[in-house]
Structure formats: C-alpha cells, structure tokens
XYZ file of C-alpha atoms in Angstrom:
397
model
C 134.932 81.149 119.954
C 138.336 81.627 118.609
C 141.237 78.631 118.340
C 144.129 77.991 115.962
C 142.739 74.351 116.329
C 140.635 73.622 113.411
C 139.185 70.032 114.912
C 138.736 72.274 118.170
C 136.489 74.478 116.302
C 134.792 71.775 114.206
C 133.865 69.767 117.784
C 132.650 72.936 119.201
C 130.261 73.789 116.228
C 128.908 70.947 115.799
C 128.164 70.747 119.862
C 126.797 73.883 119.960
C 124.182 72.890 117.177
C 123.488 70.006 119.114
C 122.736 71.894 121.844
C 120.973 74.255 119.482
C 122.658 77.779 120.901
C 122.255 79.270 117.510
C 123.801 82.302 119.048
C 126.753 80.607 119.337
C 129.645 80.540 117.008
C 133.470 79.688 116.450
C 135.854 80.532 114.246
C 139.240 79.049 113.365
C 141.539 82.250 113.858
C 144.540 83.611 115.490
C 143.382 86.095 118.148
C 146.661 88.810 117.389
C 145.616 89.151 113.908
C 141.381 89.028 115.043
C 139.273 91.671 113.424
C 136.017 90.396 113.126
C 134.215 92.465 115.936
C 133.780 95.821 116.674
C 132.112 95.808 120.244
C 132.641 92.972 122.774
C 130.576 93.106 126.126
C 132.929 90.118 127.898
C 135.647 88.599 126.810
C 137.220 85.136 128.337
C 140.624 83.874 127.780
C 141.357 80.176 128.512
C 144.633 78.805 128.699
C 145.521 81.337 125.630
C 149.858 79.988 125.585
C 152.561 82.581 126.225
C 151.616 86.021 124.373
C 148.243 85.244 123.376
C 146.397 85.913 126.474
C 148.349 89.296 126.130
C 146.906 89.829 122.838
C 143.462 88.732 124.026
C 143.684 91.160 126.772
C 145.200 94.102 124.278
C 141.779 92.987 121.770
C 139.157 92.757 124.766
C 140.454 96.655 125.632
C 140.072 98.193 122.398
C 136.606 96.474 122.269
C 135.820 98.417 125.013
C 134.824 95.062 127.016
C 132.898 95.666 130.371
C 134.063 92.171 132.183
C 137.783 90.458 131.099
C 138.138 86.933 132.535
C 141.692 85.182 131.499
C 142.986 82.372 132.785
C 146.748 82.440 131.103
C 149.324 79.604 130.124
C 152.876 78.727 129.304
C 154.128 82.375 130.405
C 157.556 82.445 128.793
C 158.183 85.382 127.276
C 159.508 87.081 130.310
C 161.148 84.001 131.135
C 163.564 84.027 128.344
C 164.180 88.163 128.972
C 164.555 88.238 132.653
C 168.558 89.602 133.433
C 169.382 90.878 136.866
C 172.058 90.552 138.725
C 171.042 90.595 141.922
C 168.255 88.129 141.497
C 170.827 85.972 139.713
C 171.861 83.177 143.056
C 167.989 82.754 142.553
C 167.138 82.911 138.840
C 169.636 80.655 137.650
C 167.031 77.412 139.116
C 165.105 76.860 136.112
C 162.272 75.707 138.209
C 162.152 79.092 139.859
C 162.546 81.491 137.176
C 159.748 79.569 135.149
C 157.203 80.526 137.959
C 158.887 83.926 138.622
C 158.571 84.453 135.785
C 155.102 83.670 135.244
C 153.611 85.458 138.452
C 155.502 88.171 137.669
C 154.125 88.435 133.807
C 150.127 88.132 135.582
C 151.163 90.754 137.796
C 151.833 93.568 134.962
C 149.094 92.184 133.101
C 146.600 93.496 135.834
C 148.509 96.694 137.043
C 148.680 97.627 133.130
C 144.795 96.744 132.991
C 144.486 99.169 135.740
C 145.826 101.645 133.292
C 143.243 101.279 131.228
C 140.627 102.021 133.693
C 139.751 98.479 135.128
C 138.854 97.042 138.956
C 141.550 93.994 138.703
C 141.907 91.186 140.570
C 144.135 87.967 140.394
C 142.768 84.933 141.659
C 142.464 81.007 142.096
C 139.756 80.141 140.185
C 139.910 76.019 140.720
C 141.850 74.020 143.095
C 145.447 73.269 142.400
C 145.031 69.430 142.287
C 142.831 70.099 138.907
C 145.383 71.866 136.997
C 148.507 74.075 138.064
C 147.208 76.702 135.866
C 144.755 78.167 138.197
C 145.200 81.517 138.367
C 142.569 83.918 136.758
C 142.791 87.286 136.127
C 139.522 89.094 136.656
C 139.230 92.580 135.205
C 135.665 94.735 135.334
C 135.340 97.832 133.750
C 134.810 100.510 135.801
C 136.556 104.005 133.992
C 138.594 104.651 137.217
C 142.010 104.657 138.139
C 142.570 102.207 141.151
C 144.853 104.411 143.851
C 148.612 102.719 143.605
C 148.110 101.368 140.054
C 150.379 102.500 137.522
C 148.128 105.468 136.016
C 147.517 106.364 139.065
C 151.011 107.736 139.828
C 152.910 104.098 139.864
C 154.117 104.170 136.349
C 157.186 105.314 137.561
C 156.743 102.284 139.735
C 156.449 100.143 136.793
C 158.572 101.102 134.891
C 161.505 100.605 137.513
C 160.558 97.498 138.081
C 160.518 96.019 133.837
C 163.953 97.707 134.062
C 165.246 95.647 137.046
C 164.329 92.548 135.440
C 165.372 93.908 132.244
C 162.217 92.761 130.461
C 159.771 94.426 128.193
C 156.268 92.766 128.038
C 154.091 92.562 125.403
C 151.367 93.932 126.971
C 153.145 97.048 127.583
C 151.007 97.822 124.507
C 148.086 98.231 126.428
C 148.804 101.901 127.051
C 148.759 102.526 123.349
C 145.464 100.620 122.248
C 143.256 103.749 122.952
C 144.047 105.246 120.437
C 144.678 104.167 116.341
C 148.474 104.947 115.455
C 151.261 105.868 116.955
C 153.989 108.297 116.311
C 157.258 107.520 118.347
C 159.561 110.752 118.619
C 163.056 110.083 119.307
C 166.073 112.466 120.163
C 168.390 112.112 117.696
C 168.532 109.988 114.630
C 169.637 106.255 116.024
C 168.230 102.735 115.051
C 165.486 101.878 118.181
C 164.434 98.157 118.984
C 161.040 99.694 119.499
C 157.927 97.924 117.454
C 158.119 94.267 117.564
C 157.842 92.025 114.224
C 153.860 91.884 115.032
C 153.344 95.168 115.861
C 149.703 95.454 114.898
C 149.316 99.080 115.401
C 149.724 101.750 112.890
C 153.322 103.148 113.508
C 156.041 105.764 112.592
C 159.286 106.639 113.705
C 160.259 110.106 114.236
C 164.041 111.548 114.116
C 165.353 107.687 114.607
C 164.851 104.702 112.844
C 163.091 101.340 113.896
C 164.595 98.270 113.604
C 161.385 97.188 112.518
C 161.942 97.400 108.745
C 158.428 97.812 108.641
C 158.055 100.459 110.419
C 158.634 103.860 108.178
C 161.020 106.347 109.336
C 161.022 110.152 108.742
C 164.820 111.736 109.417
C 166.360 114.690 108.581
C 168.579 115.050 105.393
C 171.229 115.321 106.794
C 173.364 114.364 103.957
C 171.999 116.858 101.392
C 171.715 119.718 103.889
C 175.893 119.277 104.976
C 176.273 119.311 101.227
C 174.404 122.749 101.018
C 176.434 124.234 103.557
C 179.691 123.304 101.787
C 179.396 123.883 98.850
C 177.973 127.621 99.885
C 181.149 127.865 102.180
C 183.442 126.768 98.659
C 181.210 129.403 96.905
C 182.752 132.120 99.212
C 186.196 131.371 97.978
C 186.831 128.538 100.540
C 188.604 125.383 99.699
C 190.277 124.599 103.053
C 187.570 123.816 104.936
C 187.704 121.495 108.692
C 184.673 119.788 110.114
C 184.395 119.198 113.764
C 181.528 116.661 114.254
C 179.738 115.031 117.004
C 180.309 111.516 118.002
C 182.486 109.304 115.329
C 179.812 106.131 115.852
C 176.872 108.783 115.331
C 173.984 108.479 112.387
C 173.746 112.632 112.220
C 178.240 112.732 112.212
C 178.390 110.210 109.477
C 175.492 111.556 107.279
C 177.043 115.178 107.473
C 180.373 113.904 106.363
C 179.410 112.263 103.475
C 177.456 115.581 102.549
C 180.882 117.336 103.491
C 182.708 114.398 101.039
C 180.719 114.776 98.296
C 180.437 118.728 98.106
C 184.637 118.558 98.149
C 184.640 115.869 95.198
C 182.438 117.846 93.519
C 184.942 120.647 93.479
C 187.949 118.688 92.771
C 189.101 119.737 96.676
C 190.972 116.670 98.059
C 189.637 114.919 100.980
C 192.339 115.444 104.355
C 191.423 113.042 107.316
C 193.452 116.005 108.931
C 190.690 118.646 108.433
C 188.291 116.445 110.740
C 187.823 116.637 114.192
C 185.343 114.900 116.689
C 183.627 116.844 119.886
C 180.815 114.569 120.988
C 178.685 117.687 120.662
C 179.751 119.324 123.283
C 181.084 122.864 123.439
C 184.341 122.711 125.959
C 185.111 119.208 123.323
C 185.314 121.802 120.195
C 187.088 124.466 122.164
C 190.243 121.996 122.303
C 189.794 120.689 118.890
C 190.039 123.933 117.406
C 192.613 124.589 118.803
C 194.574 121.197 116.490
C 192.183 122.160 113.547
C 193.917 125.568 112.931
C 197.448 123.946 112.751
C 196.163 123.037 109.362
C 195.414 126.400 108.132
C 191.813 125.886 107.049
C 190.100 129.297 106.378
C 186.468 127.866 107.631
C 185.336 125.518 109.831
C 181.662 123.139 110.037
C 180.710 122.747 113.034
C 178.388 120.177 113.198
C 175.717 121.893 116.276
C 175.300 125.371 117.029
C 176.778 124.693 120.353
C 180.401 123.722 119.079
C 180.325 126.389 117.157
C 179.882 128.728 120.521
C 183.426 126.311 121.578
C 185.476 127.905 117.967
C 183.921 131.469 118.759
C 185.098 131.466 122.641
C 188.733 130.349 121.577
C 189.461 132.670 118.382
C 188.475 135.112 120.527
C 191.109 134.266 122.837
C 193.638 133.968 120.145
C 192.337 137.533 118.874
C 190.409 136.126 115.755
C 186.955 136.811 114.553
C 184.943 134.454 112.841
C 182.983 135.570 109.442
C 186.609 138.200 109.574
C 189.477 135.882 110.128
C 188.148 132.439 109.721
C 184.702 131.454 108.519
C 182.335 129.305 110.960
C 179.196 127.882 110.207
C 176.795 125.545 112.176
C 173.788 122.809 112.129
C 170.633 122.612 113.665
C 169.660 126.650 114.025
C 169.355 126.324 117.717
C 167.760 130.126 119.246
C 171.213 131.402 120.486
C 172.438 131.113 117.082
C 171.377 134.278 115.746
C 172.905 136.273 119.101
C 176.302 135.096 118.250
C 178.588 137.897 117.549
C 178.930 137.369 114.125
C 175.105 135.829 113.447
C 175.921 132.248 112.979
C 175.011 130.608 109.479
C 173.725 127.261 109.878
C 171.013 125.052 108.665
C 167.723 125.129 110.136
C 166.024 121.685 111.438
C 162.350 120.536 109.557
C 161.390 119.515 112.742
C 157.326 120.565 111.708
C 157.911 118.925 108.013
C 158.643 116.272 110.279
C 156.114 115.933 111.993
C 153.421 116.503 109.224
C 154.892 113.987 107.178
C 154.890 111.481 109.484
C 151.262 112.544 110.596
C 150.184 111.747 106.650
C 152.118 108.524 106.686
C 150.433 107.521 109.266
C 147.002 108.295 108.038
C 147.844 106.661 104.959
C 147.984 103.015 107.275
C 145.017 103.965 109.741
C 143.068 104.791 106.189
C 143.932 101.222 104.539
C 146.544 102.834 102.224
C 149.209 101.550 103.735
C 150.469 99.061 100.237
C 150.000 101.925 98.104
C 152.047 104.411 100.382
C 154.555 101.219 100.888
C 154.609 101.271 96.521
C 154.728 105.092 96.230
C 157.561 106.216 99.182
C 160.628 104.446 100.407
C 160.560 103.230 104.239
C 162.954 105.916 105.174
C 162.152 109.343 104.126
C 164.417 111.998 104.757
C 163.265 115.930 105.338
C 166.173 118.422 103.987
C 166.683 121.228 106.438
C 166.597 125.068 105.140
C 169.755 126.952 105.574
C 170.083 130.142 107.195
C 172.783 132.705 105.947
C 174.674 135.084 108.613
C 177.406 137.013 108.741
C 179.834 134.161 109.844
C 180.904 132.921 106.760
C 182.797 135.865 104.853
C 184.094 135.876 101.032
C 188.055 135.142 99.993
C-alpha cells in the first residue's frame, strides 16, 4: 500500500499487524516517483486524486500488471484545459463542465489502456447513495487490441477528440511508457511545449527546444555554420553580401543572421540592413526578394535554404545573369537538388545523423544513471555544426 499521509500508513500498518497479514506492507510516498517495484500482478487505485490516478495507471502498465482496478477522484486536469467554442454554451455552467471533464478523463484513460493491450470497462462499483465517486476502470491484460480502440485504428479519432476539446491528458504518456526513453524529433527548431515539468521518462529533444529546461535539446549550430559560409564568401573577395532569410521570428533565421553579422564584424565590414531580405523559406518569395536585393549592388547572395537559392537562380537567368559568374549564390541545408543546380550550389549539409547519434548518447546517459554527470559535463542545449559543401556557385572576384 502507498499513500502520502503518514497517519494513514501508520494506521494501515497497525491494522495489518493486528490481523497478522505479515505479507502486507504499507509505505508513505508519492506514486509519481515510486520506484520500489518491478513486477506487480494487480494494481488497485482507490480515490487517487486527479493526476495521481494517471500515475498509478502508468506504473501499472509499466509493471506489467495483469489486472488494474482504479477508482478515480477529483479529475481536475481537463476541467482546467477544456476550450471548445462549439460546447461553450454548455461548458459555461461550472457543475456541468466539472462532470463532463471527469467523464471524458476516465473515457480517455480507458481507451489509452486499451492501446496497451488491456480489455477495459468502466462500471459503477457501488450505489450512488454511498458516494458520487462510484466509477471504476477495470482493465484486464489480454495482449489483444480491442477493435475500435485507439491502437486498432481509432487513434486518429482519439487525437481529434483531444484537439477538439484542446486537452492534453497526462495519461497520453501511456503511449510511451512501454519504452525506457524518448527522443522527440521535430521538423524545425522552435520552442515546443512537449514534456511537462513532472515528466518521469528519460527524454531528449532533437532539432528543437523544449520549454522544460530539464529536457536536453540537440540542435544544428546555425550560427557557426552561417559564419563559416560568410567567411568563405569573403575569402573569395565578396564584401557586399546580401541575405535572403526565412521568417523574421524563426530561430534558424535569427541564429544564421547572427553568424552572418559576426563574420562581417570580424572582417571590418559594416552591416547594411538593406542587404537583409526575408522570403519565408519559399522559392517564389526568394525570386521576388532577389529583385530588390540586386538593386543594392551586392556581389553575392547567401540564401538560408537551398530552395530559396532556386528562386535566385531563376531570377538571375531571366535577367541574363549567371550564378557563380555574375553573382555568387550560396545555400543552406544541402538538399538533393543542390548538386543539380547549374552551376552546382555551394551550401552546407545538415548534421542530421550526428544529431541522432548525440541524442541517443545523451538519452543513454539518463537511462543508465549517468544523468547528473551528464548535466555537469554537457549544457542542456547541444549544438552540432554543419558540413561545408563547396561547389561552383561562389566565384572569386
């Protein structure tokens, strides 16, 4: 038995001793951090308040419990999260909102348990006259996925419900607890609210930054890689270097612009704001911005993405100019098409493989108990430099 209250544990221990239940023990502790078990046959959770029920279910699945009996209590989490314009006329009544949140919470819990191979029921285990908290989630491990459950094809529908209500239940972690660690791979660098402050599974964010400062992030070194490219262009004689960036408030854009400015500063070149244009990562946008940029008499253009360099190439071609002859052009990210540009595009290759390897090593440090040492030796944000790829699009002047 486990409970936060010292007096409850003391009373239960005395009662077990009095009744000579020598194999029955009670401990004071928090279920969310409890680690003193590896294999459990049955888990019973009675009126565990709010998210404590979720943690009990999480532990039960992780321990491989054959039977789970959970009587939830005080399901406040979704009550505070629910936002739904279509249901607002109903949700504005506090008592209705509270009861709907409780029912939806338990329904999601049951379906998420089915994703883990449990046959699940929600039933009334005692008459309402005794307590209004009379719903019990009963789950029996079968290893089968019930037709209609989230994992059997209803996952998209379950996600749709959560998006519709704007809720993010704690028990979504059940989708991950069958693993020992998690690497979240993002599409691009940004701040993501993914892992809660009390997230217990070892985790690493790859290619993005988690809002939880305890989660290490592995990122490309945009600043250093852009710096290297601009230094190269300067070494080829170019001092009037224009930039076509992505979106103004994008982390990649901001960090690459810092690298650009650093290189100019070291070479004694004054920063000219008119040399900076933004195309939102789009080829068509870069085509339009190239028109304006070339009016400033730049001799070179650094594009923060290869696809935008394609727009610059097209504009130059229409004007009877050639990249690598009349105007130097460089890209960033070394997409497959870069080597087929005419001339081949000088760019920088993203270290995606190294990001993966580094993320795995950091995760293993956490999983194998070296987390404190890892925190001392490595910053929470680890930057991996790109690889410079020289082709023929930056001529010497």
